[in-house]
mmCIF file of C-alpha atoms in Angstrom:
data_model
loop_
_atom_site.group_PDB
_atom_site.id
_atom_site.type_symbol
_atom_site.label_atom_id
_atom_site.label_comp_id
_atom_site.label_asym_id
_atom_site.label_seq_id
_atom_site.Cartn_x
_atom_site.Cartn_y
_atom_site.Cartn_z
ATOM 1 C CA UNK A 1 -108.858 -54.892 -180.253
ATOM 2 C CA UNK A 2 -110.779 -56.143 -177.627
ATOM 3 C CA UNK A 3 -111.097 -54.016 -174.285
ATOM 4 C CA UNK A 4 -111.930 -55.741 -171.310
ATOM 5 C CA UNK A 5 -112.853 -53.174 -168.625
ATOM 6 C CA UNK A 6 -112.406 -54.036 -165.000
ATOM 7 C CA UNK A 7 -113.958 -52.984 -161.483
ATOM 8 C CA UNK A 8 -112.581 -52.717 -158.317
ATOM 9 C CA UNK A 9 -114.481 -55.725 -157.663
ATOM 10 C CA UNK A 10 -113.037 -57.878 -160.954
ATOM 11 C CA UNK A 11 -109.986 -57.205 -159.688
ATOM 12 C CA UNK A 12 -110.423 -58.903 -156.794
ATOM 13 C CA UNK A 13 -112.097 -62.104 -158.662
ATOM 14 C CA UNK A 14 -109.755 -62.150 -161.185
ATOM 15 C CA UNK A 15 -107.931 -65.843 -161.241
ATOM 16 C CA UNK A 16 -105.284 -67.532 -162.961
ATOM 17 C CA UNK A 17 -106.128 -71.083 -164.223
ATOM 18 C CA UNK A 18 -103.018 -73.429 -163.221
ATOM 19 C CA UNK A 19 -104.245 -76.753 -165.304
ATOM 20 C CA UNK A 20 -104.396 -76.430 -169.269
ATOM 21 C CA UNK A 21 -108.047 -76.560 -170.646
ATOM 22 C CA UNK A 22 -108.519 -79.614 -172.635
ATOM 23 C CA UNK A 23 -111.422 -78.337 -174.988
ATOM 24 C CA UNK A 24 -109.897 -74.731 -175.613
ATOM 25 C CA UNK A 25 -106.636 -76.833 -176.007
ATOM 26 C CA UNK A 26 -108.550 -78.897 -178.904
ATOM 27 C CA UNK A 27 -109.600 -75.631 -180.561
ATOM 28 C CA UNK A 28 -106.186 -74.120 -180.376
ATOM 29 C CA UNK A 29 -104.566 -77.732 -181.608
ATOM 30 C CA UNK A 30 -106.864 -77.575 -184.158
ATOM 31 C CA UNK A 31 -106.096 -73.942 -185.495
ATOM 32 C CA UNK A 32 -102.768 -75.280 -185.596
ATOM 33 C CA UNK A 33 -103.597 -78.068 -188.015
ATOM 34 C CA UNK A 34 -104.619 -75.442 -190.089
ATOM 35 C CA UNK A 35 -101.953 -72.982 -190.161
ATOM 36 C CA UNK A 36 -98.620 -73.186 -190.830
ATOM 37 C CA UNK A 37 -98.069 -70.035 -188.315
ATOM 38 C CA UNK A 38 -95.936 -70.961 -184.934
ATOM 39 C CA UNK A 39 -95.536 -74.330 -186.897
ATOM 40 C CA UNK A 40 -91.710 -74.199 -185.550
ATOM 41 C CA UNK A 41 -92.306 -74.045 -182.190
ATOM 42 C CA UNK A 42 -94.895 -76.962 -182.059
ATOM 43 C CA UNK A 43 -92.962 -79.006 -185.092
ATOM 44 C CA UNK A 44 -92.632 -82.731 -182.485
ATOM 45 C CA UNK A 45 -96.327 -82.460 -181.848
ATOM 46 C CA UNK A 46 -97.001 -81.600 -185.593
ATOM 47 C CA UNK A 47 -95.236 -84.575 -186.505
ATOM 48 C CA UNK A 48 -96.799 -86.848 -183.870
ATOM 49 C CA UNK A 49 -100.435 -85.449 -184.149
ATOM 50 C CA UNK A 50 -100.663 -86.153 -187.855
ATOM 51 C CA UNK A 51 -98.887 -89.624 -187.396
ATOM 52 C CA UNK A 52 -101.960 -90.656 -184.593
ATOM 53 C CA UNK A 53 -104.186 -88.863 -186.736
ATOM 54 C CA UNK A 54 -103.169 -90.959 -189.366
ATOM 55 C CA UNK A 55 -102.836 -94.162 -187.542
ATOM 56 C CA UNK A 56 -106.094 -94.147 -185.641
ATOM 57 C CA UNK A 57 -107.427 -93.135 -188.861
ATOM 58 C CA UNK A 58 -109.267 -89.720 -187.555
ATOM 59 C CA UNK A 59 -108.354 -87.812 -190.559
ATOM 60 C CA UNK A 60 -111.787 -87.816 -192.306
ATOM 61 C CA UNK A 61 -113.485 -86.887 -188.945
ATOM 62 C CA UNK A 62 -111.245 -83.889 -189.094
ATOM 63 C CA UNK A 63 -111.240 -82.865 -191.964
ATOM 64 C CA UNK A 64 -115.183 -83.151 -192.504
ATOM 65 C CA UNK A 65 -116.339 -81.961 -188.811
ATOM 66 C CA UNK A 66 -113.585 -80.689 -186.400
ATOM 67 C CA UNK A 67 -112.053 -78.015 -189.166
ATOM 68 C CA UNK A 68 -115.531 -76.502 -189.843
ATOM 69 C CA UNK A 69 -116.524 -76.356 -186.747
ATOM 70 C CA UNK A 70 -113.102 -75.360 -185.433
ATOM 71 C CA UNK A 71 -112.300 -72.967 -188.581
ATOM 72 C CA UNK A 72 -108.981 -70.361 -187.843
ATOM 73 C CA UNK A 73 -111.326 -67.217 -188.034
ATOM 74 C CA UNK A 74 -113.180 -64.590 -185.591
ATOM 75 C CA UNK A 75 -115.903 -67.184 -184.597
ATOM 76 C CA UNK A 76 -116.345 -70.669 -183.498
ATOM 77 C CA UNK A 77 -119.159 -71.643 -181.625
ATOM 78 C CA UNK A 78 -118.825 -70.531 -177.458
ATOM 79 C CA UNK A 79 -120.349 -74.100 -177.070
ATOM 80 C CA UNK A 80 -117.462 -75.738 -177.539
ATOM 81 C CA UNK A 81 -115.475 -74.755 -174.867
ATOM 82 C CA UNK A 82 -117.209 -74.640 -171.907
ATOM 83 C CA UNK A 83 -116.263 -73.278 -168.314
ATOM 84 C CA UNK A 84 -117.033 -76.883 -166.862
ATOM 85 C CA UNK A 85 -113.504 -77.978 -169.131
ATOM 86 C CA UNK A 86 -111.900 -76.148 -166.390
ATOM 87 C CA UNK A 87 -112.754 -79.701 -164.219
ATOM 88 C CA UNK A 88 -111.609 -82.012 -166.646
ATOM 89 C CA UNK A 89 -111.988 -83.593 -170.542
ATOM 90 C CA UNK A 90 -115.176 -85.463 -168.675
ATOM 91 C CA UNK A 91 -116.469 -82.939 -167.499
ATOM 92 C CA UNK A 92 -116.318 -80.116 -170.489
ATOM 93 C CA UNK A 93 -117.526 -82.851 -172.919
ATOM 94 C CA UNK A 94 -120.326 -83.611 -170.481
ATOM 95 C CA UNK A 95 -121.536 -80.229 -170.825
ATOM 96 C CA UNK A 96 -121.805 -80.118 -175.015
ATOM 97 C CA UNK A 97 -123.583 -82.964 -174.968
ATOM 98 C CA UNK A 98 -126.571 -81.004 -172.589
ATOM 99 C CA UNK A 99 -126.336 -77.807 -174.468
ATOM 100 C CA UNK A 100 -129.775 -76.566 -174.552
ATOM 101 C CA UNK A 101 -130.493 -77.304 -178.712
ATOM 102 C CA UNK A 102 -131.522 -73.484 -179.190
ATOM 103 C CA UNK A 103 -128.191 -72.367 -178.001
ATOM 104 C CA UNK A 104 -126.376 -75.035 -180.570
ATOM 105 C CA UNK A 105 -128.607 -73.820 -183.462
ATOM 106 C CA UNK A 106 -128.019 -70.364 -182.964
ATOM 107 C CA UNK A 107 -124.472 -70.406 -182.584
ATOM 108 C CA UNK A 108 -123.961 -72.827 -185.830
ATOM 109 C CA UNK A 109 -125.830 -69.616 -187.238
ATOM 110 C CA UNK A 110 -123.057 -67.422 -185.969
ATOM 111 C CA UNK A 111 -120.592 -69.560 -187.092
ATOM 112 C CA UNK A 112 -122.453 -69.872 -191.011
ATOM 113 C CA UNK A 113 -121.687 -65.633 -191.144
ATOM 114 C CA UNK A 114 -118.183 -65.805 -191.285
ATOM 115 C CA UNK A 115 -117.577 -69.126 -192.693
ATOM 116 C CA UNK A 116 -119.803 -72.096 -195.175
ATOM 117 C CA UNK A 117 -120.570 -74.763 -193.014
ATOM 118 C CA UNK A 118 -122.334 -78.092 -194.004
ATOM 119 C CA UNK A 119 -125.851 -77.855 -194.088
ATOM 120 C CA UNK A 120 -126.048 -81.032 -191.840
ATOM 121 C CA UNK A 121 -124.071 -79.117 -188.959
ATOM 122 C CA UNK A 122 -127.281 -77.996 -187.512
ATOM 123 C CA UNK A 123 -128.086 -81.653 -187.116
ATOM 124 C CA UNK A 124 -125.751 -81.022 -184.400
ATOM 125 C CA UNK A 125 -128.881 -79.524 -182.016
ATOM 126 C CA UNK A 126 -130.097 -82.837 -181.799
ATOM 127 C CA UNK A 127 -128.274 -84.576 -178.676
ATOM 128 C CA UNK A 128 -127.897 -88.080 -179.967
ATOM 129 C CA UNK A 129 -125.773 -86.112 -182.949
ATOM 130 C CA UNK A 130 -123.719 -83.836 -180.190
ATOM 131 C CA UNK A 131 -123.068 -87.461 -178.592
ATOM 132 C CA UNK A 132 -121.138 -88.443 -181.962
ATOM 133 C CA UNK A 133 -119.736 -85.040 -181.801
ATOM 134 C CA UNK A 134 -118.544 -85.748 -178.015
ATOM 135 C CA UNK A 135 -117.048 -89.024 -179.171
ATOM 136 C CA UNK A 136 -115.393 -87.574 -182.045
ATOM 137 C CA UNK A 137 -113.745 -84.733 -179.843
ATOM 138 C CA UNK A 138 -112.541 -87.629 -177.128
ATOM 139 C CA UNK A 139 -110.736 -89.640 -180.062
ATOM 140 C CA UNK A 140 -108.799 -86.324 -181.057
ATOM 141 C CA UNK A 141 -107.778 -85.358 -177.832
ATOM 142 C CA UNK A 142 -106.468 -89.065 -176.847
ATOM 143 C CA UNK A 143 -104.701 -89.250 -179.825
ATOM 144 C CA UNK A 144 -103.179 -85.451 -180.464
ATOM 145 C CA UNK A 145 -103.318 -84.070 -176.812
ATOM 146 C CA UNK A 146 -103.445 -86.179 -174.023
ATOM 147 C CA UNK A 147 -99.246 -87.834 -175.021
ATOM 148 C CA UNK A 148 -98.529 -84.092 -174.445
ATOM 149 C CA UNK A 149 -100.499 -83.964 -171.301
ATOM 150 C CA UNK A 150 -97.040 -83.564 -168.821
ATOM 151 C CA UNK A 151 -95.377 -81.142 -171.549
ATOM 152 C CA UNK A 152 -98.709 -78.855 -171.146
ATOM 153 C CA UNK A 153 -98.390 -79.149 -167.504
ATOM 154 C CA UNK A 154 -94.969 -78.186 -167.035
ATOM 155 C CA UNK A 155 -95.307 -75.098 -168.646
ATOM 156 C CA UNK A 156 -98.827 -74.180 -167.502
ATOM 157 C CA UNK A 157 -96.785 -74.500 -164.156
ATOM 158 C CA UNK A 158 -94.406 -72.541 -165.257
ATOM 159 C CA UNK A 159 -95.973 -69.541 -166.036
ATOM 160 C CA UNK A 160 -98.469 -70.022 -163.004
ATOM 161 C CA UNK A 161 -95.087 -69.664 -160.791
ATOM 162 C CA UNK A 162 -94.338 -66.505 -162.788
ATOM 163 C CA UNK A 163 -97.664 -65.172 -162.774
ATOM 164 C CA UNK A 164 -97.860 -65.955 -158.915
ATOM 165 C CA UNK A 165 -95.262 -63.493 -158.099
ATOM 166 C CA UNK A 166 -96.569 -61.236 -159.776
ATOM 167 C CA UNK A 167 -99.485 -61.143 -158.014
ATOM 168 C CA UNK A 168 -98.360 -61.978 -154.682
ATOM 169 C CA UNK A 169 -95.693 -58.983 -155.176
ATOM 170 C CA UNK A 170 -98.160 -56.354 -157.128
ATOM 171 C CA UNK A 171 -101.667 -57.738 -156.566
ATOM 172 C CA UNK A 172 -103.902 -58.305 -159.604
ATOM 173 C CA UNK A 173 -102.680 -55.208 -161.817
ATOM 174 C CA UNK A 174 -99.504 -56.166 -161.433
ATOM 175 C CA UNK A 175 -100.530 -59.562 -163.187
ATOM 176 C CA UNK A 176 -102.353 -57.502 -165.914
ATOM 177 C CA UNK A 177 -99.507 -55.917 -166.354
ATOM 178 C CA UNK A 178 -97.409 -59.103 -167.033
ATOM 179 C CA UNK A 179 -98.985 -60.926 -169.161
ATOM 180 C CA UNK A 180 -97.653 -58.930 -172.860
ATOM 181 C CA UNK A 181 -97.100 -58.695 -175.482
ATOM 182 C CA UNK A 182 -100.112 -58.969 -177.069
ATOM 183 C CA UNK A 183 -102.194 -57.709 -173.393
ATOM 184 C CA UNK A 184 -101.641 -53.882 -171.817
ATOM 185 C CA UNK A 185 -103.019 -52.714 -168.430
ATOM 186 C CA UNK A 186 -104.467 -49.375 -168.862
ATOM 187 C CA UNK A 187 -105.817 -49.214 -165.362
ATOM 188 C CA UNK A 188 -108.815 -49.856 -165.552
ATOM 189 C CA UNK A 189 -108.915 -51.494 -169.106
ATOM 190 C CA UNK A 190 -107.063 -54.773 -170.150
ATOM 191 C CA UNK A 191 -106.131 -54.011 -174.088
ATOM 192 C CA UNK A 192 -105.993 -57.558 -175.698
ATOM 193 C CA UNK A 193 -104.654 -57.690 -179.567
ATOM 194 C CA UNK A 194 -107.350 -59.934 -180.646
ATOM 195 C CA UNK A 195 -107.561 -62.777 -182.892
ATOM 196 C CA UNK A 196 -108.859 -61.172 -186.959
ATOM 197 C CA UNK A 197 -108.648 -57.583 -185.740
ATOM 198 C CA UNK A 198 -112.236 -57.679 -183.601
ATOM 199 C CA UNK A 199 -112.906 -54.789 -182.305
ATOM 200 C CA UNK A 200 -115.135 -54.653 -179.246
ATOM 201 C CA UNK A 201 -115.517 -53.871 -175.567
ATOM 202 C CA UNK A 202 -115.991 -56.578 -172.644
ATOM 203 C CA UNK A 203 -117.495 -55.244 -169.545
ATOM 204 C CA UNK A 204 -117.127 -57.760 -166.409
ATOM 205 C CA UNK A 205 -119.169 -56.226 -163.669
ATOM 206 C CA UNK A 206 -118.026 -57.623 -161.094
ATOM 207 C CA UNK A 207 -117.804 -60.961 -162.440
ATOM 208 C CA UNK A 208 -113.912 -61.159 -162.631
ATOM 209 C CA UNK A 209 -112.030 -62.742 -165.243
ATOM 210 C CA UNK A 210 -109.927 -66.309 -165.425
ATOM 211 C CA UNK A 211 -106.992 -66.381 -167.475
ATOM 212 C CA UNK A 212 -106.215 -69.361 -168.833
ATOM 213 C CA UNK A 213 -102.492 -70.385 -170.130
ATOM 214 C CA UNK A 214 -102.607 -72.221 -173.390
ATOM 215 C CA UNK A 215 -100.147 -74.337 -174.584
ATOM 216 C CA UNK A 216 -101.522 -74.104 -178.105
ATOM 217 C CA UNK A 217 -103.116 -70.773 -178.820
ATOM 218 C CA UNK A 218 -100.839 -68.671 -181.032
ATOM 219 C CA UNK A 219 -99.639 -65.377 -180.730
ATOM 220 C CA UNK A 220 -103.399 -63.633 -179.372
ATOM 221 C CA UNK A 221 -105.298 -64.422 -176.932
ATOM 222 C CA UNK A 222 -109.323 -65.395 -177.246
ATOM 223 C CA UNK A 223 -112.336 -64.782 -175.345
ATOM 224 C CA UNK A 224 -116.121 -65.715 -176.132
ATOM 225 C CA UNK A 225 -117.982 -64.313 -178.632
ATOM 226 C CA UNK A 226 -121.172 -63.766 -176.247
ATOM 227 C CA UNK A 227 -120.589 -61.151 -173.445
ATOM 228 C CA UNK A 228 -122.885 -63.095 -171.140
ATOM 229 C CA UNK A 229 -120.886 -66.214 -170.677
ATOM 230 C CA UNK A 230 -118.675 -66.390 -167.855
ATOM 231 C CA UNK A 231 -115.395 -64.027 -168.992
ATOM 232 C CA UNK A 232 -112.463 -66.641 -170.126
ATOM 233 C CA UNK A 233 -109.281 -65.364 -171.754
ATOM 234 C CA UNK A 234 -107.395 -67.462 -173.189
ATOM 235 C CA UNK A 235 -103.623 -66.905 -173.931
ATOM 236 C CA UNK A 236 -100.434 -68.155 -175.563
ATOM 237 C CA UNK A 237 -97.755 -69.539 -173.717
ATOM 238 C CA UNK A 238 -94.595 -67.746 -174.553
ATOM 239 C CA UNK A 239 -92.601 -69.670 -177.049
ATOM 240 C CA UNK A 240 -90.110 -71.920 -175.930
ATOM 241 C CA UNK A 241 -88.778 -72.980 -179.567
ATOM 242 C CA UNK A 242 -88.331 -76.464 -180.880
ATOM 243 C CA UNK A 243 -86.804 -78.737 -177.827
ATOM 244 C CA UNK A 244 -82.917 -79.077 -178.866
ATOM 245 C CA UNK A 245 -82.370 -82.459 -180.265
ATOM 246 C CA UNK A 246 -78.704 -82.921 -178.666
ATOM 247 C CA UNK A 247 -79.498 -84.307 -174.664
ATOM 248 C CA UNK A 248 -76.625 -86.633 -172.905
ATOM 249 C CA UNK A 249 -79.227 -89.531 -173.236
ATOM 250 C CA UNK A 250 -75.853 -91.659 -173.178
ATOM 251 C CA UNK A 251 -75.165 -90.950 -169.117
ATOM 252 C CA UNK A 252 -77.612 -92.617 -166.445
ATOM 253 C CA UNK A 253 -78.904 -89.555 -164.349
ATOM 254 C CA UNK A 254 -76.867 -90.347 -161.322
ATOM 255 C CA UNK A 255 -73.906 -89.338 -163.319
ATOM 256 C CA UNK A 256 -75.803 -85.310 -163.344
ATOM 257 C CA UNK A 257 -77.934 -85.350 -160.602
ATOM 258 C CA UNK A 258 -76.299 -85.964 -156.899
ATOM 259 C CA UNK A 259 -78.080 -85.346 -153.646
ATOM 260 C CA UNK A 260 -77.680 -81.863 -153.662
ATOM 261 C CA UNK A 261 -78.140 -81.111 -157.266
ATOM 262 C CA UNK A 262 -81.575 -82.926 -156.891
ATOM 263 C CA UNK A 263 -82.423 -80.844 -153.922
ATOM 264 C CA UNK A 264 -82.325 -78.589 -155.933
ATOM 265 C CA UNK A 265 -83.913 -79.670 -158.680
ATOM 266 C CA UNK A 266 -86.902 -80.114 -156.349
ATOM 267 C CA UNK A 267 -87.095 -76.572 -154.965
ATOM 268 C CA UNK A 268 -87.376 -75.765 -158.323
ATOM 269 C CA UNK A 269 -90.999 -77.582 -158.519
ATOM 270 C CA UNK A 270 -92.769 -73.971 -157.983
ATOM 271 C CA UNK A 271 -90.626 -71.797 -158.881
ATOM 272 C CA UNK A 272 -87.820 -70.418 -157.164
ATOM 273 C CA UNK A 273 -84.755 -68.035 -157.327
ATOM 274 C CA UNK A 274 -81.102 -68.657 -156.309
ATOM 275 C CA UNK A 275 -81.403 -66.695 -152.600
ATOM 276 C CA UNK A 276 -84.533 -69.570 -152.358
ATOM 277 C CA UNK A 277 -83.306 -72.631 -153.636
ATOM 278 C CA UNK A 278 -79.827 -71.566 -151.112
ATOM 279 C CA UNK A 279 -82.047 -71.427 -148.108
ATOM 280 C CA UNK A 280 -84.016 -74.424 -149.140
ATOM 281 C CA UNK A 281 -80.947 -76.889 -149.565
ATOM 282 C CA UNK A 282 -79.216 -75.065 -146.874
ATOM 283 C CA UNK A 283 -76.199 -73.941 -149.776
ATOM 284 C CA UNK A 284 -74.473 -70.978 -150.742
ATOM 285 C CA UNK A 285 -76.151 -68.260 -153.432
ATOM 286 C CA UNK A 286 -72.567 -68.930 -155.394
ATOM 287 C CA UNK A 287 -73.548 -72.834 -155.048
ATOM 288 C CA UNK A 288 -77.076 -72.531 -155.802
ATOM 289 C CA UNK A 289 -76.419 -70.554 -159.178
ATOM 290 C CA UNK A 290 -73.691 -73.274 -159.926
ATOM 291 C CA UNK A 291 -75.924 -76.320 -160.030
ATOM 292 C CA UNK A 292 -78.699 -74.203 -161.556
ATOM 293 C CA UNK A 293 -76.466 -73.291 -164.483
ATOM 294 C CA UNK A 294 -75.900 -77.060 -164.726
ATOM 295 C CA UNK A 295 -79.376 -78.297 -164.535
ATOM 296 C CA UNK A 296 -80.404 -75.485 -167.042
ATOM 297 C CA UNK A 297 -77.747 -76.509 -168.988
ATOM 298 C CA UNK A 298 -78.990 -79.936 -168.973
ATOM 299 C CA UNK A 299 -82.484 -79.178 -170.324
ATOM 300 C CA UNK A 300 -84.108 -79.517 -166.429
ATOM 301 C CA UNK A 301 -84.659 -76.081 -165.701
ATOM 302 C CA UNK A 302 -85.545 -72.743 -167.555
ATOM 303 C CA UNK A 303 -84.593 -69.111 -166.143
ATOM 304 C CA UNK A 304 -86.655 -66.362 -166.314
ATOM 305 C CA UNK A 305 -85.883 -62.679 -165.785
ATOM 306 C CA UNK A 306 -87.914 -61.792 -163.041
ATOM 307 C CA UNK A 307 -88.219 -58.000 -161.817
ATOM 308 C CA UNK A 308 -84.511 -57.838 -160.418
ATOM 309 C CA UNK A 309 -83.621 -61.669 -159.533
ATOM 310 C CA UNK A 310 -83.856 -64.422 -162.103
ATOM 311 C CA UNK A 311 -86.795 -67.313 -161.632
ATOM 312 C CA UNK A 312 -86.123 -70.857 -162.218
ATOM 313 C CA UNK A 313 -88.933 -72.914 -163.234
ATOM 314 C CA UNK A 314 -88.940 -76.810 -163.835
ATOM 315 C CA UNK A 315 -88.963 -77.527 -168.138
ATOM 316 C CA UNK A 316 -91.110 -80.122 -169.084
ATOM 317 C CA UNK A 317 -88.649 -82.691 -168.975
ATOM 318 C CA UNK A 318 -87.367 -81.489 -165.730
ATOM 319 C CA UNK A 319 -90.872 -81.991 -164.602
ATOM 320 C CA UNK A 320 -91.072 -85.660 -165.907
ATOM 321 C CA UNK A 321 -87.687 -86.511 -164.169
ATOM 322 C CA UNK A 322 -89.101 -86.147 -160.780
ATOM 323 C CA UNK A 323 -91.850 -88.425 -161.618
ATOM 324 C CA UNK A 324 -89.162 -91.092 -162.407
ATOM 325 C CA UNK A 325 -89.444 -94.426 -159.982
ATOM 326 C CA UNK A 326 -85.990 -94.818 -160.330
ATOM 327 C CA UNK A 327 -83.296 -91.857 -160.686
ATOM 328 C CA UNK A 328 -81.018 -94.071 -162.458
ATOM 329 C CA UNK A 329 -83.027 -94.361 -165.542
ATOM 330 C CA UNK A 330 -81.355 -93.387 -168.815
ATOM 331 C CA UNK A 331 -83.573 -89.890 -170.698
ATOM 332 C CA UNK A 332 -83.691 -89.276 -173.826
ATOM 333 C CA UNK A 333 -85.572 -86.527 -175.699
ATOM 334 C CA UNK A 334 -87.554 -87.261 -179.311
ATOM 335 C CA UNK A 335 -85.791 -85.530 -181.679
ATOM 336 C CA UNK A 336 -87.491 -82.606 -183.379
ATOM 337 C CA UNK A 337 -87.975 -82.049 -187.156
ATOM 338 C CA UNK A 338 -89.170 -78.750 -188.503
ATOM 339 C CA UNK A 339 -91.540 -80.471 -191.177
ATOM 340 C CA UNK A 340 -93.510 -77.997 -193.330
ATOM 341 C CA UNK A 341 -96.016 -80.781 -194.457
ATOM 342 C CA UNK A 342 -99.573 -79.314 -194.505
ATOM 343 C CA UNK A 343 -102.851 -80.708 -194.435
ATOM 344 C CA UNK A 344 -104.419 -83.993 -192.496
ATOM 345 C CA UNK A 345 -104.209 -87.122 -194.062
#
């Protein structure tokens, strides 16, 4: 278990990251890959990530550097996923490629105790090597990650409107406090079941701690492995389930969404609850829950128990139909197979 102990003052600088972190969404992809664990609820971008894989022809550059430097155990290298990720792709890969060397060769050493790595992976201390690293990471993410960019988005929004609440309700321990199953608050300690059964204390002093959503982390939540970075914890995204394969792709959107019903839909952007979304569109509570139960219904919106009212919060494809030029567009959804294949090809 890991324990992360807080201060008055962490409390006050603890944040909630509202963008998805490319890198430590690489690592988590990538532990994926290699897992046939919470293969149901990712089983589209299975499919699709081993297709682009295949097609861009990435699978030996996987197979031969990403999986042993990404291996699904207690350690991968803190270098990896740096804060600066928190900017942008450009930014995060930026900031491999000018990891001091030292740092690099020690943490490859890290990484050799708990798994065989290639004897060449300490060539990756020399920069002009990290560069074909950084180029290597790039391809992967614009082939497996970045079509799933507005899907990542849409929940990390989600849960940041959840979260929110939370915190503007409760304050910070009442966003501790939220964020289970796998995280208790024990005023003043933040219990976190941790990836392999680590067992260790994090002390932030002051520093404060960002939680950061991930779409693809499974299950428990990770941190860094050195106590002197910047404190990150990462965690999973509760589970949605495979997207249901049946949508009314048939009838144009003007047929389900009217002016109201879109007013709606739009309230929903940050989160809102039926009392809200009835003041905002300037409806009834009776006629606000009616055209939520139809856009939830629809696959537009998701409702979330919320203390004692219900949240509604925008579903990935709810999220991509306000984006849409033109309301009249016809929708449909990829359908979802629950392939067991394993391994990269």
């Amino acid at each position: 278990m890991l324990r992360i102990h807080f201060t008055p003052e962490d409390l006050v600088r603890t944040r909630l990251a509202c963008r998805p972190d490319p890198l430590w969404e690489i690592a988590a992809s990538l532990h994926r890959l290699q897992s046939q664990l919470g293969r149901w609820a990712h089983a589209a971008w299975y499919r699709d990530a081993r297709a682009a894989i295949a097609t861009q022809q990435l699978g030996a550059v996987v197979r031969t550097l990403l999986f042993p430097l990404f291996p699904r155990a207690t350690y991968f290298p803190d270098f990896l996923t740096p804060a600066e990720a928190g900017h942008g792709l450009k930014s995060g890969l930026d900031a491999i490629l000018d990891t001091p060397p030292a740092r690099v060769r020690h943490e490859i050493g890290l990484l050799a105790q708990v798994r065989n790595v290639p004897t060449d992976m300490y060539r990756l201390a020399d920069k002009d090597v990290r560069a074909e690293l950084v180029a290597s990471l790039r391809k992967y993410h614009n082939a497996a990650i970045a079509p799933y960019s507005d899907r990542m988005q849409a929940r990390v929004d989600a849960e940041c409107a959840r979260r929110g609440r939370d915190l503007l309700h409760g304050g910070a321990e009442a966003l501790l406090g939220g964020l289970g199953p796998a995280m208790r608050w024990r005023a003043p300690v933040l219990e976190v079941e941790y990836v392999g059964g680590v067992d260790r204390d994090l002390h932030l002093g002051g520093r404060g701690l960002v939680l950061i959503p991930s779409y693809f982390c499974w299950q428990k939540p990770v941190s860094f492995a050195d106590p002197d970075l910047p404190p990150v914890l990462l965690y999973p995204l509760a589970s949605e389930g495979p997207v249901p394969e049946h949508r009314p792709a048939e009838a144009p959107l003007s047929a389900l969404l009217g002016r109201t019903r879109a007013a709606v839909l739009l309230a929903v952007t940050y989160g809102a609850t039926n009392s809200e979304i009835a003041r905002a569109v300037s409806v009834s509570p009776a006629n606000a829950s009616h055209h939520t139960t139809v856009l939830r219904d629809s696959g537009l919106i998701a409702s979330h128990r919320h203390a004692n009212t219900v949240l509604h919060t925008l579903t990935p494809l709810g999220a991509a139909l306000l984006r849409l030029p033109d309301q009249d567009r016809q929708i449909t959804v990829p359908p979802v197979t629950d392939s067991d294949v394993t391994g990269v090809t």
